[in-house]
Short mmCIF file of C-alpha atoms and ligand atoms in Angstrom, two decimals:
data_model
loop_
_atom_site.label_atom_id
_atom_site.label_comp_id
_atom_site.label_asym_id
_atom_site.label_seq_id
_atom_site.Cartn_x
_atom_site.Cartn_y
_atom_site.Cartn_z
CA UNK W 1 -10.38 -10.18 -7.26
CA UNK W 2 -8.18 -7.23 -7.09
CA UNK W 3 -7.97 -6.06 -3.33
CA UNK W 4 -7.29 -2.36 -2.88
CA UNK W 5 -5.62 -1.63 0.45
CA UNK W 6 -6.80 1.79 -0.10
CA UNK W 7 -10.39 1.03 0.46
CA UNK W 8 -9.58 -1.25 3.48
CA UNK W 9 -7.40 1.54 5.01
CA UNK W 10 -10.23 4.03 4.75
CA UNK W 11 -12.48 1.84 6.97
CA UNK W 12 -9.72 1.43 9.47
CA UNK W 13 -9.14 5.04 9.60
CA UNK W 14 -12.73 5.89 10.15
CA UNK W 15 -12.94 3.43 12.92
CA UNK W 16 -9.94 5.06 14.64
CA UNK W 17 -11.32 8.47 14.07
CA UNK W 18 -14.63 7.19 15.74
CA UNK W 19 -12.80 6.00 18.67
CA UNK W 20 -10.71 9.22 19.20
CA UNK W 21 -13.97 11.20 19.02
CA UNK W 22 -15.15 9.43 21.67
CA UNK W 23 -12.01 10.10 23.89
CA UNK W 24 -12.29 13.71 23.00
CA UNK W 25 -15.80 13.97 24.05
CA UNK W 26 -14.85 12.50 27.32
CA UNK W 27 -12.45 15.29 27.81
CA UNK W 28 -9.11 13.48 26.82
CA UNK W 29 -6.50 14.83 24.36
CA UNK W 30 -5.94 13.49 20.93
CA UNK W 31 -3.13 10.89 20.29
CA UNK W 32 0.06 12.44 19.13
CA UNK W 33 2.25 11.15 16.42
CA UNK W 34 5.65 12.87 15.60
CA UNK W 35 7.96 12.06 12.57
CA UNK W 36 11.42 12.72 12.08
CA UNK W 37 12.67 12.97 8.60
CA UNK W 38 16.31 13.62 7.64
CA UNK W 39 16.88 15.11 4.21
CA UNK W 40 14.86 15.22 1.05
CA UNK W 41 14.71 11.99 -0.54
CA UNK W 42 11.62 12.10 -2.84
CA UNK W 43 10.22 8.61 -1.70
CA UNK W 44 10.45 9.67 2.08
CA UNK W 45 8.78 13.07 1.66
CA UNK W 46 5.88 11.20 -0.11
CA UNK W 47 5.47 8.55 2.53
CA UNK W 48 5.60 11.27 5.26
CA UNK W 49 2.98 13.31 3.24
CA UNK W 50 0.73 10.15 3.30
CA UNK W 51 1.38 9.61 6.93
CA UNK W 52 0.40 13.32 7.81
CA UNK W 53 -2.90 13.09 5.61
CA UNK W 54 -3.91 9.81 7.32
CA UNK W 55 -3.18 11.30 10.87
CA UNK W 56 -5.59 14.07 9.84
CA UNK W 57 -8.25 11.94 8.70
CA UNK W 58 -8.00 9.61 11.82
CA UNK W 59 -7.98 12.70 14.15
CA UNK W 60 -4.22 12.01 15.38
CA UNK W 61 -2.35 15.20 16.16
CA UNK W 62 0.72 15.05 13.83
CA UNK W 63 4.07 16.98 13.70
CA UNK W 64 6.97 16.64 11.31
CA UNK W 65 10.45 17.44 12.44
CA UNK W 66 12.21 17.81 9.16
CA UNK W 67 16.09 17.96 9.43
CA UNK W 68 18.83 18.85 7.05
CA UNK W 69 20.47 15.77 5.08
CA UNK W 70 23.90 16.79 6.48
CA UNK W 71 22.91 16.66 10.42
CA UNK W 72 25.21 15.27 12.54
CA UNK W 73 24.53 12.01 14.48
CA UNK W 74 24.47 13.83 18.08
CA UNK W 75 22.07 16.57 17.07
CA UNK W 76 19.57 13.72 15.58
CA UNK W 77 19.92 11.56 18.75
CA UNK W 78 19.37 14.85 20.82
CA UNK W 79 16.26 15.87 18.77
CA UNK W 80 14.76 12.33 19.03
CA UNK W 81 15.64 12.29 22.93
CA UNK W 82 13.79 15.60 23.44
CA UNK W 83 10.71 14.44 21.59
CA UNK W 84 10.73 11.31 23.52
CA UNK W 85 10.74 13.09 26.81
CA UNK W 86 7.44 15.10 25.79
CA UNK W 87 4.65 13.21 27.70
CA UNK W 88 2.14 14.32 25.19
CA UNK W 89 3.75 12.32 22.21
CA UNK W 90 2.42 8.81 22.04
CA UNK W 91 4.26 7.67 18.84
CA UNK W 92 7.76 8.47 17.45
CA UNK W 93 8.46 7.36 13.79
CA UNK W 94 12.12 7.84 12.45
CA UNK W 95 11.65 7.91 8.61
CA UNK W 96 14.10 5.30 6.92
CA UNK W 97 16.47 4.94 5.28
CA UNK W 98 18.49 7.67 6.94
CA UNK W 99 21.49 9.14 4.94
CA UNK W 100 24.55 6.86 4.86
CA UNK W 101 26.71 9.06 7.29
CA UNK W 102 24.04 8.37 10.25
CA UNK W 103 23.66 5.28 12.36
CA UNK W 104 20.05 4.02 12.25
CA UNK W 105 20.35 1.74 15.14
CA UNK W 106 21.76 4.33 17.63
CA UNK W 107 19.08 6.73 16.38
CA UNK W 108 16.28 4.26 16.77
CA UNK W 109 17.57 3.74 20.38
CA UNK W 110 16.62 7.19 21.38
CA UNK W 111 12.87 6.35 20.95
CA UNK W 112 11.54 4.64 24.12
CA UNK W 113 9.99 1.19 23.66
CA UNK W 114 6.37 2.54 24.42
CA UNK W 115 6.56 5.13 21.66
CA UNK W 116 8.18 2.81 19.07
CA UNK W 117 5.03 2.73 16.79
CA UNK W 118 7.01 1.27 13.92
CA UNK W 119 7.92 -1.84 16.04
CA UNK W 120 11.36 -1.69 15.26
CA UNK W 121 13.27 -1.63 18.49
CA UNK W 122 15.06 -4.47 19.82
CA UNK W 123 12.32 -5.13 22.74
CA UNK W 124 9.47 -4.90 20.41
CA UNK W 125 11.17 -7.25 17.90
CA UNK W 126 11.74 -9.62 20.73
CA UNK W 127 8.28 -9.44 21.77
CA UNK W 128 7.16 -10.61 18.34
CA UNK W 129 9.55 -13.50 18.10
CA UNK W 130 8.53 -14.86 21.78
CA UNK W 131 4.77 -14.23 21.04
CA UNK W 132 4.08 -11.26 23.44
CA UNK W 133 2.07 -8.47 22.41
CA UNK W 134 3.39 -5.27 21.30
CA UNK W 135 3.56 -2.80 18.48
CA UNK W 136 3.95 -4.91 15.34
CA UNK W 137 5.94 -3.73 12.28
CA UNK W 138 3.42 -1.61 10.15
CA UNK W 139 3.86 -3.34 6.78
CA UNK W 140 3.56 -6.89 8.04
CA UNK W 141 0.69 -5.92 10.14
CA UNK W 142 -1.00 -4.17 7.33
CA UNK W 143 -0.60 -7.46 5.30
CA UNK W 144 -2.09 -9.43 7.86
CA UNK W 145 -5.13 -7.25 8.00
CA UNK W 146 -5.64 -7.41 4.23
CA UNK W 147 -5.61 -11.10 4.51
CA UNK W 148 -8.28 -11.12 7.09
CA UNK W 149 -10.12 -8.56 5.30
CA UNK W 150 -10.36 -11.08 2.44
CA UNK W 151 -11.04 -14.06 4.93
CA UNK W 152 -8.12 -15.86 3.55
CA UNK W 153 -7.65 -19.18 5.37
CA UNK W 154 -4.21 -18.67 6.96
CA UNK W 155 -4.17 -21.92 9.19
CA UNK W 156 -2.65 -24.70 7.43
CA UNK W 157 -1.97 -22.68 4.12
CA UNK W 158 1.38 -23.03 2.54
CA UNK W 159 2.68 -19.44 2.66
CA UNK W 160 5.77 -18.47 0.72
CA UNK W 161 7.38 -15.06 1.58
CA UNK W 162 10.15 -13.72 -0.84
CA UNK W 163 12.35 -11.45 0.90
CA UNK W 164 13.81 -11.73 4.56
CA UNK W 165 14.25 -7.96 5.63
CA UNK W 166 13.91 -7.03 9.20
CA UNK W 167 11.31 -4.70 8.17
CA UNK W 168 9.04 -6.79 6.00
CA UNK W 169 9.89 -10.45 5.11
CA UNK W 170 11.25 -11.83 8.59
CA UNK W 171 8.49 -10.36 10.84
CA UNK W 172 5.77 -11.18 8.15
CA UNK W 173 7.02 -14.79 8.05
CA UNK W 174 6.75 -15.09 12.04
CA UNK W 175 3.14 -13.48 12.03
CA UNK W 176 2.01 -16.04 9.53
CA UNK W 177 3.68 -18.70 11.44
CA UNK W 178 1.83 -17.66 14.63
CA UNK W 179 -1.41 -18.09 12.65
CA UNK W 180 -0.45 -21.58 11.68
CA UNK W 181 0.59 -21.15 8.34
CA UNK W 182 3.42 -23.43 6.89
CA UNK W 183 5.93 -20.88 5.87
CA UNK W 184 8.89 -20.83 3.63
CA UNK W 185 11.05 -17.64 3.38
CA UNK W 186 12.93 -17.10 0.12
CA UNK W 187 15.72 -14.62 -0.51
CA UNK W 188 18.34 -13.75 -3.17
CA UNK W 189 20.22 -17.07 -2.61
CA UNK W 190 17.39 -19.35 -2.86
CA UNK W 191 17.46 -21.99 -5.45
CA UNK W 192 14.51 -23.04 -7.46
CA UNK W 193 12.43 -19.92 -6.53
CA UNK W 194 9.96 -20.35 -9.08
CA UNK W 195 9.30 -24.06 -8.16
CA UNK W 196 8.86 -22.93 -4.37
CA UNK W 197 6.78 -19.89 -5.13
CA UNK W 198 4.57 -22.01 -7.35
CA UNK W 199 3.63 -24.11 -4.21
CA UNK W 200 2.23 -21.32 -2.47
CA UNK W 201 -1.43 -20.81 -1.50
CA UNK W 202 -0.42 -17.28 -0.18
CA UNK W 203 2.54 -15.84 -1.89
CA UNK W 204 3.89 -12.54 -0.41
CA UNK W 205 6.59 -10.81 -2.42
CA UNK W 206 8.97 -7.93 -0.71
CA UNK W 207 12.03 -7.92 -2.94
CA UNK W 208 12.30 -4.38 -4.60
CA UNK W 209 12.78 -5.70 -8.10
CA UNK W 210 10.23 -4.35 -10.69
CA UNK W 211 7.74 -6.96 -12.14
CA UNK W 212 10.15 -9.67 -11.25
CA UNK W 213 7.22 -12.18 -10.46
CA UNK W 214 5.45 -13.19 -13.50
CA UNK W 215 2.85 -16.03 -13.86
CA UNK W 216 5.73 -18.71 -13.91
CA UNK W 217 6.16 -18.06 -10.08
CA UNK W 218 2.44 -18.39 -9.29
CA UNK W 219 0.08 -21.29 -8.74
CA UNK W 220 -3.46 -20.96 -10.17
CA UNK W 221 -5.93 -19.58 -7.42
CA UNK W 222 -2.96 -18.31 -5.40
CA UNK W 223 -3.32 -15.18 -3.13
CA UNK W 224 -0.77 -12.71 -4.24
CA UNK W 225 0.36 -9.77 -2.03
CA UNK W 226 2.81 -7.62 -3.65
CA UNK W 227 4.67 -5.39 -1.09
CA UNK W 228 7.16 -3.90 -3.31
CA UNK W 229 7.41 -0.46 -4.29
CA UNK W 230 9.46 0.48 -7.59
CA UNK W 231 9.82 3.60 -9.75
CA UNK W 232 10.01 3.16 -13.53
CA UNK W 233 9.86 6.38 -15.56
CA UNK W 234 8.37 8.08 -12.54
CA UNK W 235 5.63 5.50 -12.33
CA UNK W 236 5.14 3.04 -9.37
CA UNK W 237 5.00 -0.58 -9.84
CA UNK W 238 5.27 -3.68 -7.63
CA UNK W 239 7.56 -6.63 -7.66
CA UNK W 240 4.76 -8.65 -9.33
CA UNK W 241 4.00 -8.40 -13.18
CA UNK W 242 0.41 -7.34 -12.23
CA UNK W 243 -1.00 -7.63 -15.79
CA UNK W 244 0.61 -11.04 -16.25
CA UNK W 245 -0.49 -12.67 -12.99
CA UNK W 246 -4.00 -10.93 -12.25
CA UNK W 247 -5.84 -13.70 -14.26
CA UNK W 248 -4.04 -16.28 -12.41
CA UNK W 249 -4.40 -15.46 -8.92
CA UNK W 250 -7.58 -15.69 -6.75
CA UNK W 251 -6.61 -12.47 -5.02
CA UNK W 252 -3.99 -9.89 -6.00
CA UNK W 253 -2.93 -6.45 -4.57
CA UNK W 254 -2.08 -3.54 -6.88
CA UNK W 255 0.91 -1.07 -6.63
CA UNK W 256 -0.02 1.69 -5.84
CA UNK W 257 -3.23 1.42 -3.51
CA UNK W 258 -2.22 -1.89 -2.38
CA UNK W 259 -0.24 -2.60 0.82
CA UNK W 260 1.21 0.92 0.98
CA UNK W 261 -2.02 2.37 2.52
CA UNK W 262 -2.36 -0.53 4.87
CA UNK W 263 1.14 0.28 6.33
CA UNK W 264 -0.08 3.65 6.91
CA UNK W 265 -3.44 2.68 8.69
CA UNK W 266 -1.46 0.21 10.82
CA UNK W 267 0.69 3.17 11.95
CA UNK W 268 -2.35 4.98 12.90
CA UNK W 269 -3.53 1.88 14.81
CA UNK W 270 -0.17 1.42 16.74
CA UNK W 271 -0.23 5.13 17.55
CA UNK W 272 -3.77 4.87 18.93
CA UNK W 273 -2.82 1.72 20.69
CA UNK W 274 0.40 3.52 22.38
CA UNK W 275 -1.92 6.38 23.54
CA UNK W 276 -4.65 3.71 24.98
CA UNK W 277 -2.01 2.04 26.80
CA UNK W 278 -0.78 5.44 28.43
CA UNK W 279 -4.45 6.04 29.38
P1 NAP P 301 15.33 -5.06 1.55
O1 NAP P 301 15.70 -4.90 2.95
O2 NAP P 301 15.96 -4.64 0.32
O3 NAP P 301 15.10 -6.69 1.18
C1 NAP P 301 14.88 -7.28 -0.04
C2 NAP P 301 14.77 -8.78 0.31
O4 NAP P 301 14.59 -9.27 -0.96
C3 NAP P 301 16.14 -9.36 0.55
O5 NAP P 301 15.91 -10.35 1.65
C4 NAP P 301 16.70 -9.98 -0.35
O6 NAP P 301 17.50 -11.24 -0.17
C5 NAP P 301 15.46 -10.44 -1.27
N1 NAP P 301 15.86 -10.27 -2.78
C6 NAP P 301 16.37 -9.39 -3.41
N2 NAP P 301 16.52 -9.76 -4.83
C7 NAP P 301 16.00 -11.03 -4.74
C8 NAP P 301 15.79 -11.88 -5.75
N3 NAP P 301 16.13 -11.55 -7.11
N4 NAP P 301 15.16 -13.31 -5.61
C9 NAP P 301 14.99 -13.38 -4.35
N5 NAP P 301 14.84 -12.40 -3.27
C10 NAP P 301 15.44 -11.23 -3.62
O7 NAP P 301 13.95 -4.68 1.12
P2 NAP P 301 12.58 -4.28 2.01
O8 NAP P 301 12.71 -3.13 3.02
O9 NAP P 301 12.00 -5.72 2.68
O10 NAP P 301 11.52 -3.76 0.88
C11 NAP P 301 11.12 -4.72 -0.15
C12 NAP P 301 10.19 -3.93 -1.20
O11 NAP P 301 9.14 -3.78 -0.32
C13 NAP P 301 10.99 -2.67 -1.57
O12 NAP P 301 10.49 -2.41 -2.99
C14 NAP P 301 10.37 -1.80 -0.69
O13 NAP P 301 10.11 -0.46 -1.51
C15 NAP P 301 8.94 -2.27 -0.45
N6 NAP P 301 8.35 -1.75 0.63
C16 NAP P 301 6.98 -1.28 0.78
C17 NAP P 301 6.17 -1.04 1.73
C18 NAP P 301 4.88 -0.61 1.66
O14 NAP P 301 4.32 0.16 2.64
N7 NAP P 301 4.11 -0.66 0.50
C19 NAP P 301 7.09 -0.84 3.04
C20 NAP P 301 8.31 -1.44 2.99
C21 NAP P 301 9.06 -1.81 1.90
P3 NAP P 301 18.77 -11.31 0.56
O15 NAP P 301 18.42 -11.03 2.02
O16 NAP P 301 19.40 -12.46 0.14
O17 NAP P 301 19.62 -9.99 0.08
#
């Protein structure tokens, strides 16, 4: 079964829009998301466009602060701090990566914990790792929603996550563990990667290597979630060799239209939740 995140995301956004309509009918304002983008990286521009569109469909007010690539750290921090002080802003997203001369951690620190809809701040990461509720990073949250949508049994399953980034692999491993999967996290120094991946009932790949995972890494009947986004000759592809693996997996996600739209739907959910928390 090929699972299109784009279809699941549509339903999530429709649910959010209905909820927000209800709040507006009760005389309340709409939730508000503001995005800070530095520079003109084409991938970032395209992600921001996706977030803007999704906000429109979901009934969330959206504003983009598009800053020049050569902005200095202080101006960036002052800009974020000013957005953060605005009580009508529920969620702030700093589009990453930043240009090399800027300090990501210091910039993120200007976003208050309650408005951290990406779930990337220290407190919110800590909440995930001690099992307290809080905004979860959008991509792992989207992957979990996909697994649940497909009614994949997570408890007791052998899950292998390839990639250990702060953004995807590491939080995802913790979220799978919290649902009682037996989780193995692999990375660039892992020995026998093929053998370990082949043991997975649920194989999640987030490495950023185009089509690296072919059928030699996949057990027959496994659920394969491809988080990777790579560009070859202007075309998008995942970390999984989709054509090679699709007949072997019981469930597989495509790239594009797979995890990407779920990441954005999770951002909409986190923004709505931040707004509701304030209400
Ligand atoms: P990242 O920070 O670069 O981390 C990549 C991870 O993959 C690292 O842990 C690295 O291991 C591991 N790795 C790299 N090469 C490997 C190899 N040959 N074998 C095994 N492991 C290997 O990347 P990221 O931010 O997690 O993103 C991963 C991919 O997902 C990228 O393609 C990115 O564009 C995509 N992505 C998609 C979405 C979405 O919404 N669809 C969201 C975020 C990211 P080490 O730790 O040992 O270096």
